Amino acid sequence: MQSSVTFVISAAGLGSRLGLNVPKCLLPLLGKPVLQWQLEAVEKLDAEVVVVAGYQARDVIDLVRDLRPNTPVVINHNYRTTGTAASLALGLQICGQTVVSLDGDLLVDPSDLRVFIDDDDDLLGIIADRTKDGVGVEIHGERAVRMGFNVASAFEWSGLLKATKQLLVNIGDGHVFEGLSPLLPIKTRLISAVEIDFPGDIARAEEWLSERVCKESQTWINQ
Amino acid sequence: MDQAFFFDLDGTLVATEILPIIARLADLEVEISRLTEMTIAGEIDFRTSFAKRVEILGHIDPESIHDAISNLPLNERVLEWARERNSYVVTGNLDVWVEPLLQKLGLPYFASRGKWTNGCVLIDENDILDKGDVINQFKDVRTVCVGDGANDAPMFAIADYAIGVEIAHKVPDVLLESSDVIIFNEETLCKVLSRL
C-alpha cells in the first residue's frame, strides 16, 4: 500500500520567457487558468496537494482558496533568484512520505498522474519530444542515467517526478534536474504532457488540451 | 530540536474578532471600526492604535466585557491540537478584558497589560505587547507561529516557521510578506502543524 502522496505544484515563477505580466500558473488556456486545470486533474486521485506560490502570490492564493480550500499555499519569497528546486524544497517541509513534484507550467493527462501514484517506484516523467531549452534524458533500459541541457536523446524531462521525501532532501535551489543528477538512475515513464514556456506554446497547449477535454463541460475526459 | 507553537487569539483560536464585541457594549462600534480600518490601511501602527482603543473603550466595566466574550465560538480543532503540544497564546488584546477567556483556553499566554483603576483602564507604553519580543525569549527551540493580523508581523518575521491563517479573512500584505504558508481552514492548519 502506498504511503500518503502529496502533489507539490511549483507555481512561484515569473514565466519571464512568456513575456506576460502574469504568473504562468494563472495563464488562461481555453478560458481556465493552468493551475485550475492541474487542480482538476488531481481531484479524483487519493492524494494531497500543496501549491508553492511566489510571483503575484496573492492572486494564486485567492484562486486556490476558491477551488480547493484544503490546500496549503507555501510561499517562496525568493522566487526571483531561485529555481523550481527551491519551491519543491519548501513544499517538502509539509508533505507526506511520497511526493509528486509538478512544475506549475506543465499540463499532464490525468490518467498519467494516476499511473504515477499507483507505481511503487520513484519515477521520472519523460516526453518523446525535444523542445528548445528542454532537458535531455539519456535512458538505459527503462532508467534515466543522465540528464542535462546538452544530453543527446530523443527523450526530454517533463517536469513531473515522483519520489520519497527522503530522496529529495538535498534537492538544492536551482533546477530540479540538477538536484536529481546525483540520485540517478531513476525509473522513467513516458507521459502525455505539454509545457508552456514561450508565447508560441500557448496555441499548442490549447490544442493538446482540447483533445483531452469534454467540449460541453470543459473538464478532463480521462479523470 | 524542541518546538514551541505560538497562536494568535482573534481569528486563530477564537473564530471571531473580539474588539467589535467590546465596542458594541458601549455603542462605539463605528469609532472602533474606523480605528481598525486606519490600522489595517497602515495609517497608524499597532501601538498607537492600541492606545487609542484603550482611550475609547477604557471606561467600560471589565465584568461586562468578560460576560460578553465568555462564550465566543472557538476553533475547537486547533485549540485541541494546541493543548496537546508546547503551545502559547500571544495576543495584543488587553489582559484586563480577555484574561478570563484566556484562562478558559487553558494555555500559557502573553497579552498586553493594563490596570482597571477608578473606573477606567490605565496602560503603560511598555505593557503593549510586541509579539516579536515574545519569540525572542525562546532560544534553542524551533518557533512556529500562527496568526492572521498585521500585529502578528513582528513574530512572523522572527519565528522559524510562520503560518498565515485565512479562516475569518485574508491576511494583510505585511503578514503575507513574512508567511511561510497560508491555510484556509482548521483541518488543514492541524495537518500542517503536525507535519512540522
XYZ file of C-alpha atoms in Angstrom, chain A residues 7-161:
155
model
C 1.416 16.661 -5.155
C 3.674 19.706 -4.890
C 2.833 22.190 -7.623
C 5.682 24.680 -8.044
C 3.822 27.780 -9.175
C 6.109 30.522 -7.857
C 7.894 31.567 -11.043
C 7.541 34.708 -13.150
C 7.386 32.998 -16.505
C 9.680 35.692 -17.905
C 10.082 33.917 -21.238
C 6.356 34.231 -21.793
C 6.641 37.988 -21.503
C 3.255 38.447 -19.867
C 2.689 40.153 -16.520
C 1.006 37.139 -15.067
C 2.482 34.034 -13.448
C 2.304 31.039 -15.791
C 0.037 29.161 -13.416
C -2.646 31.830 -13.892
C -2.407 31.894 -17.688
C -5.820 31.058 -19.150
C -5.967 28.129 -21.559
C -9.359 27.527 -23.132
C -10.582 30.102 -20.620
C -9.293 28.397 -17.462
C -6.016 29.103 -15.579
C -3.310 26.445 -15.884
C -3.399 25.893 -12.112
C -7.123 25.205 -12.229
C -6.573 22.539 -14.913
C -3.907 20.972 -12.669
C -6.099 21.003 -9.550
C -8.946 19.455 -11.521
C -6.581 16.813 -12.905
C -5.722 15.581 -9.390
C -9.234 15.963 -7.979
C -10.207 12.286 -8.203
C -6.843 10.959 -7.054
C -6.207 9.821 -3.495
C -3.582 12.455 -2.811
C -2.979 15.714 -1.001
C -1.888 18.881 -2.772
C 0.478 21.679 -1.812
C 0.851 24.718 -4.070
C 4.024 26.809 -3.872
C 3.434 30.438 -4.870
C 5.720 33.441 -5.198
C 5.165 35.906 -8.044
C 1.739 37.526 -7.525
C 1.198 35.151 -4.622
C -1.984 36.927 -3.524
C -3.742 36.089 -6.822
C -2.583 32.482 -6.637
C -3.732 32.203 -3.008
C -7.182 33.570 -3.898
C -7.573 31.075 -6.750
C -6.537 28.104 -4.619
C -8.890 29.101 -1.815
C -11.808 29.261 -4.229
C -11.024 25.943 -5.924
C -9.578 23.710 -3.249
C -9.582 25.213 0.283
C -7.872 22.275 1.966
C -4.696 23.059 0.015
C -1.867 24.829 1.861
C -0.166 27.522 -0.223
C 3.531 27.666 0.618
C 5.251 30.946 -0.198
C 8.656 31.047 -1.910
C 9.727 34.642 -1.251
C 12.946 34.141 -3.244
C 11.151 33.304 -6.486
C 13.181 35.852 -8.480
C 16.532 34.313 -7.632
C 15.839 30.605 -7.138
C 14.754 27.752 -9.372
C 11.986 25.212 -9.092
C 14.034 23.041 -6.709
C 13.777 25.780 -4.063
C 9.969 25.732 -4.312
C 9.941 21.940 -4.148
C 12.188 22.005 -1.060
C 9.800 24.394 0.695
C 6.799 22.251 -0.218
C 8.574 19.152 1.114
C 8.505 20.600 4.647
C 4.787 19.937 4.932
C 4.386 16.897 2.685
C 3.587 13.285 3.395
C 6.087 10.498 2.723
C 5.680 10.294 -1.067
C 5.885 13.374 -3.217
C 4.882 14.059 -6.811
C 6.559 17.223 -7.991
C 4.717 19.011 -10.784
C 6.013 22.150 -12.468
C 3.460 24.946 -12.431
C 3.607 25.355 -16.208
C 3.053 21.715 -17.062
C -0.231 20.103 -18.055
C -0.301 16.333 -17.633
C -3.035 13.965 -18.724
C -4.864 12.882 -15.516
C -4.541 9.191 -16.448
C -0.742 9.581 -16.392
C -0.902 11.209 -12.960
C -2.877 8.209 -11.718
C -0.297 5.800 -13.158
C 2.414 7.756 -11.367
C 0.889 7.448 -7.951
C -0.056 3.798 -8.463
C 3.553 2.805 -9.288
C 5.586 1.997 -6.186
C 8.941 3.089 -7.618
C 10.483 6.513 -7.843
C 9.623 7.845 -11.303
C 10.753 10.459 -13.772
C 8.131 11.556 -16.293
C 9.567 11.898 -19.798
C 8.147 13.008 -23.121
C 9.134 11.664 -26.525
C 9.869 15.081 -27.974
C 12.640 17.661 -27.876
C 11.863 21.309 -27.313
C 14.005 24.438 -27.237
C 15.525 24.784 -23.734
C 14.432 21.251 -22.852
C 16.436 18.916 -20.599
C 17.520 15.758 -22.422
C 17.290 12.421 -20.611
C 19.599 9.530 -21.540
C 17.885 6.190 -20.952
C 19.335 2.684 -20.424
C 16.695 0.007 -20.109
C 13.875 1.948 -18.505
C 16.086 4.061 -16.312
C 17.346 7.626 -16.673
C 21.135 7.637 -16.291
C 21.962 11.203 -17.308
C 20.036 14.494 -17.570
C 21.075 17.878 -18.928
C 20.548 20.643 -21.473
C 23.277 19.141 -23.694
C 22.311 15.490 -23.388
C 21.580 13.997 -26.806
C 18.409 11.957 -26.547
C 15.034 11.558 -28.169
C 13.505 11.990 -24.732
C 13.079 15.030 -22.554
C 12.397 15.599 -18.836
C 8.810 16.686 -18.450
C 8.883 18.319 -15.033
C 6.927 15.508 -13.388
C 8.715 13.480 -10.721
